[in-house]
Amino acid sequence: MFSCCQATSNDTNEERAGGASPSDMVTSEKHTLPMAIPTSTVGWTDNLILATDSYKYSHWKQYPKGTEYVYSYFESRGCDREGWNEVVFFGLQYFIKRYLMGQVITRAKIDEALELCSEHFQGDGLFYQEGFEYILEKHGGKLPIIIKSLPEGMVVPTKTALFTMVNTDPKCFWLTNFLETLLVQVWYPMTVC
């Protein structure tokens, strides 16, 4: 159950969000309405559908009608410091193997995401359940995307495209940038490489 950011009132013992009981909360008696501090968070469930920014859930509705393919790229934007004009491309293989290979969309993961998103967004309409069900049914839960990249370990000038991604199924045009939140994490290993 989603149990992040609950707030309870000692006067009515009413739950404001989530499912935590008052014993799960830390409160302060200095305020008329106690300030609740969550003592638990949503646990990581290895659900790719939940590994994105909240605002990305609505993007599928915002693409122009007739969109079939979205081609995106990842680059190092550079740095203002003199002499910092190169980057070592490193880390993409880990993210592909860990999060994107094989069947990553399942019925259980769709159901989990639907429940969490319905609570998070206070209703239905933003979570693209039909899109993820299409991937499950048509592609067996495998992601219809192609990623092309430079060889890992290569030193390249900043502002060079390091990898590109495009959807291979025109009905999954929304998927390319939905995955951006996860793939932008490739930046972290590059900063220490």
PDB file of C-alpha atoms in Angstrom:
ATOM      1  CA  MET A   1       0.000   0.000   0.000  1.00  0.00           C
ATOM      2  CA  PHE A   2       1.139   3.521  -0.732  1.00  0.00           C
ATOM      3  CA  SER A   3       2.101   5.072   2.594  1.00  0.00           C
ATOM      4  CA  CYS A   4       4.050   8.223   1.878  1.00  0.00           C
ATOM      5  CA  CYS A   5       3.188  11.713   3.122  1.00  0.00           C
ATOM      6  CA  GLN A   6       0.296  10.818   5.399  1.00  0.00           C
ATOM      7  CA  ALA A   7      -1.095  13.419   7.726  1.00  0.00           C
ATOM      8  CA  THR A   8      -3.378  12.660  10.649  1.00  0.00           C
ATOM      9  CA  SER A   9      -5.256  14.817  13.077  1.00  0.00           C
ATOM     10  CA  ASN A  10      -5.223  13.858  16.758  1.00  0.00           C
ATOM     11  CA  ASP A  11      -8.675  15.397  17.185  1.00  0.00           C
ATOM     12  CA  THR A  12     -10.443  13.089  14.749  1.00  0.00           C
ATOM     13  CA  ASN A  13      -7.834  10.388  14.118  1.00  0.00           C
ATOM     14  CA  GLU A  14      -8.751  10.864  10.458  1.00  0.00           C
ATOM     15  CA  GLU A  15      -6.368   9.683   7.805  1.00  0.00           C
ATOM     16  CA  ARG A  16      -5.613  12.339   5.190  1.00  0.00           C
ATOM     17  CA  ALA A  17      -3.824  10.156   2.640  1.00  0.00           C
ATOM     18  CA  GLY A  18      -2.313   6.703   2.300  1.00  0.00           C
ATOM     19  CA  GLY A  19      -3.049   4.045   4.842  1.00  0.00           C
ATOM     20  CA  ALA A  20      -0.794   4.657   7.809  1.00  0.00           C
ATOM     21  CA  SER A  21      -2.151   4.544  11.305  1.00  0.00           C
ATOM     22  CA  PRO A  22      -1.380   7.278  13.842  1.00  0.00           C
ATOM     23  CA  SER A  23       1.280   5.022  15.365  1.00  0.00           C
ATOM     24  CA  ASP A  24       3.169   5.258  12.055  1.00  0.00           C
ATOM     25  CA  MET A  25       3.449   9.016  12.384  1.00  0.00           C
ATOM     26  CA  VAL A  26       5.669  11.398  14.298  1.00  0.00           C
ATOM     27  CA  THR A  27       3.726  14.469  15.429  1.00  0.00           C
ATOM     28  CA  SER A  28       4.503  17.744  17.109  1.00  0.00           C
ATOM     29  CA  GLU A  29       2.294  19.088  19.892  1.00  0.00           C
ATOM     30  CA  LYS A  30       3.476  22.670  19.307  1.00  0.00           C
ATOM     31  CA  HIS A  31       0.868  23.264  16.608  1.00  0.00           C
ATOM     32  CA  THR A  32      -2.914  23.415  16.789  1.00  0.00           C
ATOM     33  CA  LEU A  33      -3.047  20.836  14.021  1.00  0.00           C
ATOM     34  CA  PRO A  34      -0.132  18.480  14.547  1.00  0.00           C
ATOM     35  CA  MET A  35       2.507  18.350  11.843  1.00  0.00           C
ATOM     36  CA  ALA A  36       2.895  14.797  10.619  1.00  0.00           C
ATOM     37  CA  ILE A  37       6.218  13.482   9.419  1.00  0.00           C
ATOM     38  CA  PRO A  38       6.173  10.248   7.420  1.00  0.00           C
ATOM     39  CA  THR A  39       8.135   7.446   9.005  1.00  0.00           C
ATOM     40  CA  SER A  40       7.942   5.202   5.950  1.00  0.00           C
ATOM     41  CA  THR A  41       8.202   5.604   2.201  1.00  0.00           C
ATOM     42  CA  VAL A  42       7.103   3.681  -0.830  1.00  0.00           C
ATOM     43  CA  GLY A  43       9.446   0.715  -1.093  1.00  0.00           C
ATOM     44  CA  TRP A  44      11.279   0.040  -4.339  1.00  0.00           C
ATOM     45  CA  THR A  45       9.464  -2.747  -6.130  1.00  0.00           C
ATOM     46  CA  ASP A  46      11.583  -2.920  -9.288  1.00  0.00           C
ATOM     47  CA  ASN A  47       8.665  -1.603 -11.319  1.00  0.00           C
ATOM     48  CA  LEU A  48       9.885   0.275 -14.393  1.00  0.00           C
ATOM     49  CA  ILE A  49       6.463   1.914 -14.752  1.00  0.00           C
ATOM     50  CA  LEU A  50       7.051   3.709 -11.449  1.00  0.00           C
ATOM     51  CA  ALA A  51      10.610   4.787 -12.306  1.00  0.00           C
ATOM     52  CA  THR A  52       9.662   8.097 -13.894  1.00  0.00           C
ATOM     53  CA  ASP A  53       8.822  11.669 -12.942  1.00  0.00           C
ATOM     54  CA  SER A  54       5.188  12.341 -12.050  1.00  0.00           C
ATOM     55  CA  TYR A  55       4.656  14.790 -14.871  1.00  0.00           C
ATOM     56  CA  LYS A  56       5.676  12.164 -17.475  1.00  0.00           C
ATOM     57  CA  TYR A  57       2.458  10.219 -16.829  1.00  0.00           C
ATOM     58  CA  SER A  58       0.481  12.889 -18.697  1.00  0.00           C
ATOM     59  CA  HIS A  59       2.795  13.219 -21.708  1.00  0.00           C
ATOM     60  CA  TRP A  60       1.009  10.545 -23.743  1.00  0.00           C
ATOM     61  CA  LYS A  61      -1.971  12.919 -23.936  1.00  0.00           C
ATOM     62  CA  GLN A  62       0.114  15.881 -25.062  1.00  0.00           C
ATOM     63  CA  TYR A  63       1.765  14.624 -28.249  1.00  0.00           C
ATOM     64  CA  PRO A  64       0.254  15.921 -31.502  1.00  0.00           C
ATOM     65  CA  LYS A  65      -2.336  13.646 -33.071  1.00  0.00           C
ATOM     66  CA  GLY A  66      -0.689  11.331 -35.570  1.00  0.00           C
ATOM     67  CA  THR A  67       2.652  11.098 -33.733  1.00  0.00           C
ATOM     68  CA  GLU A  68       4.177   7.693 -34.415  1.00  0.00           C
ATOM     69  CA  TYR A  69       7.879   7.905 -33.611  1.00  0.00           C
ATOM     70  CA  VAL A  70       9.802   9.930 -31.049  1.00  0.00           C
ATOM     71  CA  TYR A  71      13.565  10.081 -31.444  1.00  0.00           C
ATOM     72  CA  SER A  72      15.496  11.395 -28.451  1.00  0.00           C
ATOM     73  CA  TYR A  73      19.158  11.847 -27.632  1.00  0.00           C
ATOM     74  CA  PHE A  74      21.314  12.229 -24.541  1.00  0.00           C
ATOM     75  CA  GLU A  75      24.277  14.560 -24.379  1.00  0.00           C
ATOM     76  CA  SER A  76      26.613  16.241 -21.949  1.00  0.00           C
ATOM     77  CA  ARG A  77      25.622  19.900 -22.185  1.00  0.00           C
ATOM     78  CA  GLY A  78      29.077  21.018 -21.228  1.00  0.00           C
ATOM     79  CA  CYS A  79      30.510  23.130 -18.462  1.00  0.00           C
ATOM     80  CA  ASP A  80      31.455  26.778 -18.004  1.00  0.00           C
ATOM     81  CA  ARG A  81      34.837  25.848 -16.482  1.00  0.00           C
ATOM     82  CA  GLU A  82      37.768  26.281 -18.801  1.00  0.00           C
ATOM     83  CA  GLY A  83      39.339  22.959 -19.741  1.00  0.00           C
ATOM     84  CA  TRP A  84      36.251  20.882 -18.927  1.00  0.00           C
ATOM     85  CA  ASN A  85      35.355  20.208 -22.525  1.00  0.00           C
ATOM     86  CA  GLU A  86      35.335  16.393 -22.663  1.00  0.00           C
ATOM     87  CA  VAL A  87      33.356  13.599 -21.053  1.00  0.00           C
ATOM     88  CA  VAL A  88      33.872   9.837 -20.706  1.00  0.00           C
ATOM     89  CA  PHE A  89      30.763   8.003 -21.839  1.00  0.00           C
ATOM     90  CA  PHE A  90      30.088   5.262 -19.302  1.00  0.00           C
ATOM     91  CA  GLY A  91      27.179   3.494 -17.575  1.00  0.00           C
ATOM     92  CA  LEU A  92      24.494   2.902 -20.201  1.00  0.00           C
ATOM     93  CA  GLN A  93      25.025  -0.863 -20.430  1.00  0.00           C
ATOM     94  CA  TYR A  94      24.238  -1.278 -16.739  1.00  0.00           C
ATOM     95  CA  PHE A  95      20.923   0.559 -17.032  1.00  0.00           C
ATOM     96  CA  ILE A  96      19.924  -1.361 -20.152  1.00  0.00           C
ATOM     97  CA  LYS A  97      20.745  -4.741 -18.622  1.00  0.00           C
ATOM     98  CA  ARG A  98      19.297  -3.906 -15.197  1.00  0.00           C
ATOM     99  CA  TYR A  99      16.055  -2.172 -16.180  1.00  0.00           C
ATOM    100  CA  LEU A 100      15.214  -2.495 -19.875  1.00  0.00           C
ATOM    101  CA  MET A 101      16.010  -6.034 -21.031  1.00  0.00           C
ATOM    102  CA  GLY A 102      13.517  -8.872 -21.193  1.00  0.00           C
ATOM    103  CA  GLN A 103       9.954  -8.740 -19.944  1.00  0.00           C
ATOM    104  CA  VAL A 104       9.851  -5.617 -17.793  1.00  0.00           C
ATOM    105  CA  ILE A 105       6.095  -4.952 -18.064  1.00  0.00           C
ATOM    106  CA  THR A 106       3.804  -7.441 -16.296  1.00  0.00           C
ATOM    107  CA  ARG A 107       0.164  -7.476 -15.228  1.00  0.00           C
ATOM    108  CA  ALA A 108       1.215  -7.131 -11.585  1.00  0.00           C
ATOM    109  CA  LYS A 109       3.381  -4.084 -12.355  1.00  0.00           C
ATOM    110  CA  ILE A 110       0.598  -2.426 -14.349  1.00  0.00           C
ATOM    111  CA  ASP A 111      -1.857  -3.034 -11.498  1.00  0.00           C
ATOM    112  CA  GLU A 112       0.604  -1.692  -8.922  1.00  0.00           C
ATOM    113  CA  ALA A 113       1.237   1.442 -10.986  1.00  0.00           C
ATOM    114  CA  LEU A 114      -2.488   1.969 -11.567  1.00  0.00           C
ATOM    115  CA  GLU A 115      -3.185   1.832  -7.830  1.00  0.00           C
ATOM    116  CA  LEU A 116      -0.318   4.156  -6.934  1.00  0.00           C
ATOM    117  CA  CYS A 117      -1.075   6.648  -9.727  1.00  0.00           C
ATOM    118  CA  SER A 118      -4.794   6.718  -8.905  1.00  0.00           C
ATOM    119  CA  GLU A 119      -3.926   7.729  -5.361  1.00  0.00           C
ATOM    120  CA  HIS A 120      -1.091  10.073  -6.318  1.00  0.00           C
ATOM    121  CA  PHE A 121      -3.101  11.949  -8.934  1.00  0.00           C
ATOM    122  CA  GLN A 122      -6.374  11.779  -6.966  1.00  0.00           C
ATOM    123  CA  GLY A 123      -8.278   9.891  -9.656  1.00  0.00           C
ATOM    124  CA  ASP A 124      -8.031   8.324 -13.049  1.00  0.00           C
ATOM    125  CA  GLY A 125      -7.016   9.679 -16.401  1.00  0.00           C
ATOM    126  CA  LEU A 126      -3.269  10.305 -16.353  1.00  0.00           C
ATOM    127  CA  PHE A 127      -1.870   6.792 -16.076  1.00  0.00           C
ATOM    128  CA  TYR A 128      -1.775   5.265 -19.552  1.00  0.00           C
ATOM    129  CA  GLN A 129      -2.923   1.788 -18.549  1.00  0.00           C
ATOM    130  CA  GLU A 130      -3.949   0.924 -22.109  1.00  0.00           C
ATOM    131  CA  GLY A 131      -0.464   1.773 -23.395  1.00  0.00           C
ATOM    132  CA  PHE A 132       1.271  -0.525 -20.930  1.00  0.00           C
ATOM    133  CA  GLU A 133      -1.312  -3.268 -21.526  1.00  0.00           C
ATOM    134  CA  TYR A 134      -0.603  -2.942 -25.255  1.00  0.00           C
ATOM    135  CA  ILE A 135       3.136  -3.494 -24.587  1.00  0.00           C
ATOM    136  CA  LEU A 136       2.305  -6.512 -22.432  1.00  0.00           C
ATOM    137  CA  GLU A 137      -0.070  -8.061 -24.987  1.00  0.00           C
ATOM    138  CA  LYS A 138       1.658  -7.120 -28.263  1.00  0.00           C
ATOM    139  CA  HIS A 139       5.310  -7.336 -27.181  1.00  0.00           C
ATOM    140  CA  GLY A 140       5.164  -9.801 -24.284  1.00  0.00           C
ATOM    141  CA  GLY A 141       6.149  -7.053 -21.835  1.00  0.00           C
ATOM    142  CA  LYS A 142       9.361  -6.240 -23.718  1.00  0.00           C
ATOM    143  CA  LEU A 143       9.957  -2.601 -24.578  1.00  0.00           C
ATOM    144  CA  PRO A 144       9.639  -1.687 -28.275  1.00  0.00           C
ATOM    145  CA  ILE A 145      12.639   0.655 -28.367  1.00  0.00           C
ATOM    146  CA  ILE A 146      16.041   0.831 -30.014  1.00  0.00           C
ATOM    147  CA  ILE A 147      18.992   2.462 -28.269  1.00  0.00           C
ATOM    148  CA  LYS A 148      22.153   3.322 -30.200  1.00  0.00           C
ATOM    149  CA  SER A 149      25.235   4.636 -28.437  1.00  0.00           C
ATOM    150  CA  LEU A 150      28.878   5.466 -28.647  1.00  0.00           C
ATOM    151  CA  PRO A 151      31.187   2.786 -27.233  1.00  0.00           C
ATOM    152  CA  GLU A 152      31.412   2.976 -23.452  1.00  0.00           C
ATOM    153  CA  GLY A 153      34.708   4.335 -22.227  1.00  0.00           C
ATOM    154  CA  MET A 154      35.066   6.680 -25.185  1.00  0.00           C
ATOM    155  CA  VAL A 155      36.228  10.217 -24.410  1.00  0.00           C
ATOM    156  CA  VAL A 156      34.257  12.705 -26.504  1.00  0.00           C
ATOM    157  CA  PRO A 157      33.773  16.471 -26.610  1.00  0.00           C
ATOM    158  CA  THR A 158      30.896  17.793 -24.535  1.00  0.00           C
ATOM    159  CA  LYS A 159      27.736  18.591 -26.476  1.00  0.00           C
ATOM    160  CA  THR A 160      28.108  15.330 -28.432  1.00  0.00           C
ATOM    161  CA  ALA A 161      25.149  12.948 -28.654  1.00  0.00           C
ATOM    162  CA  LEU A 162      26.121   9.963 -26.484  1.00  0.00           C
ATOM    163  CA  PHE A 163      23.126   7.768 -27.200  1.00  0.00           C
ATOM    164  CA  THR A 164      19.809   7.924 -29.010  1.00  0.00           C
ATOM    165  CA  MET A 165      16.528   6.144 -28.435  1.00  0.00           C
ATOM    166  CA  VAL A 166      13.472   5.661 -30.635  1.00  0.00           C
ATOM    167  CA  ASN A 167      10.320   3.571 -30.316  1.00  0.00           C
ATOM    168  CA  THR A 168       9.892   0.755 -32.860  1.00  0.00           C
ATOM    169  CA  ASP A 169       6.099   0.463 -32.601  1.00  0.00           C
ATOM    170  CA  PRO A 170       4.156   3.554 -33.733  1.00  0.00           C
ATOM    171  CA  LYS A 171       1.577   2.968 -30.990  1.00  0.00           C
ATOM    172  CA  CYS A 172       4.333   3.386 -28.383  1.00  0.00           C
ATOM    173  CA  PHE A 173       5.548   6.850 -29.402  1.00  0.00           C
ATOM    174  CA  TRP A 174       5.021   8.013 -25.808  1.00  0.00           C
ATOM    175  CA  LEU A 175       7.438   5.416 -24.393  1.00  0.00           C
ATOM    176  CA  THR A 176      10.666   7.035 -25.624  1.00  0.00           C
ATOM    177  CA  ASN A 177      10.523  10.066 -23.350  1.00  0.00           C
ATOM    178  CA  PHE A 178       8.704   8.195 -20.572  1.00  0.00           C
ATOM    179  CA  LEU A 179      12.000   6.332 -20.096  1.00  0.00           C
ATOM    180  CA  GLU A 180      14.070   9.527 -19.902  1.00  0.00           C
ATOM    181  CA  THR A 181      13.923   9.765 -16.095  1.00  0.00           C
ATOM    182  CA  LEU A 182      15.581   6.383 -15.747  1.00  0.00           C
ATOM    183  CA  LEU A 183      18.128   6.856 -18.515  1.00  0.00           C
ATOM    184  CA  VAL A 184      19.226  10.319 -17.430  1.00  0.00           C
ATOM    185  CA  GLN A 185      20.730   8.528 -14.426  1.00  0.00           C
ATOM    186  CA  VAL A 186      23.508   7.437 -16.792  1.00  0.00           C
ATOM    187  CA  TRP A 187      24.899  10.874 -16.029  1.00  0.00           C
ATOM    188  CA  TYR A 188      25.866   9.799 -12.490  1.00  0.00           C
ATOM    189  CA  PRO A 189      28.510   7.178 -13.389  1.00  0.00           C
ATOM    190  CA  MET A 190      29.840   9.521 -16.102  1.00  0.00           C
ATOM    191  CA  THR A 191      30.569  12.234 -13.556  1.00  0.00           C
ATOM    192  CA  VAL A 192      33.007   9.991 -11.697  1.00  0.00           C
ATOM    193  CA  CYS A 193      34.421   8.101 -14.677  1.00  0.00           C
TER     194      CYS A 193
END
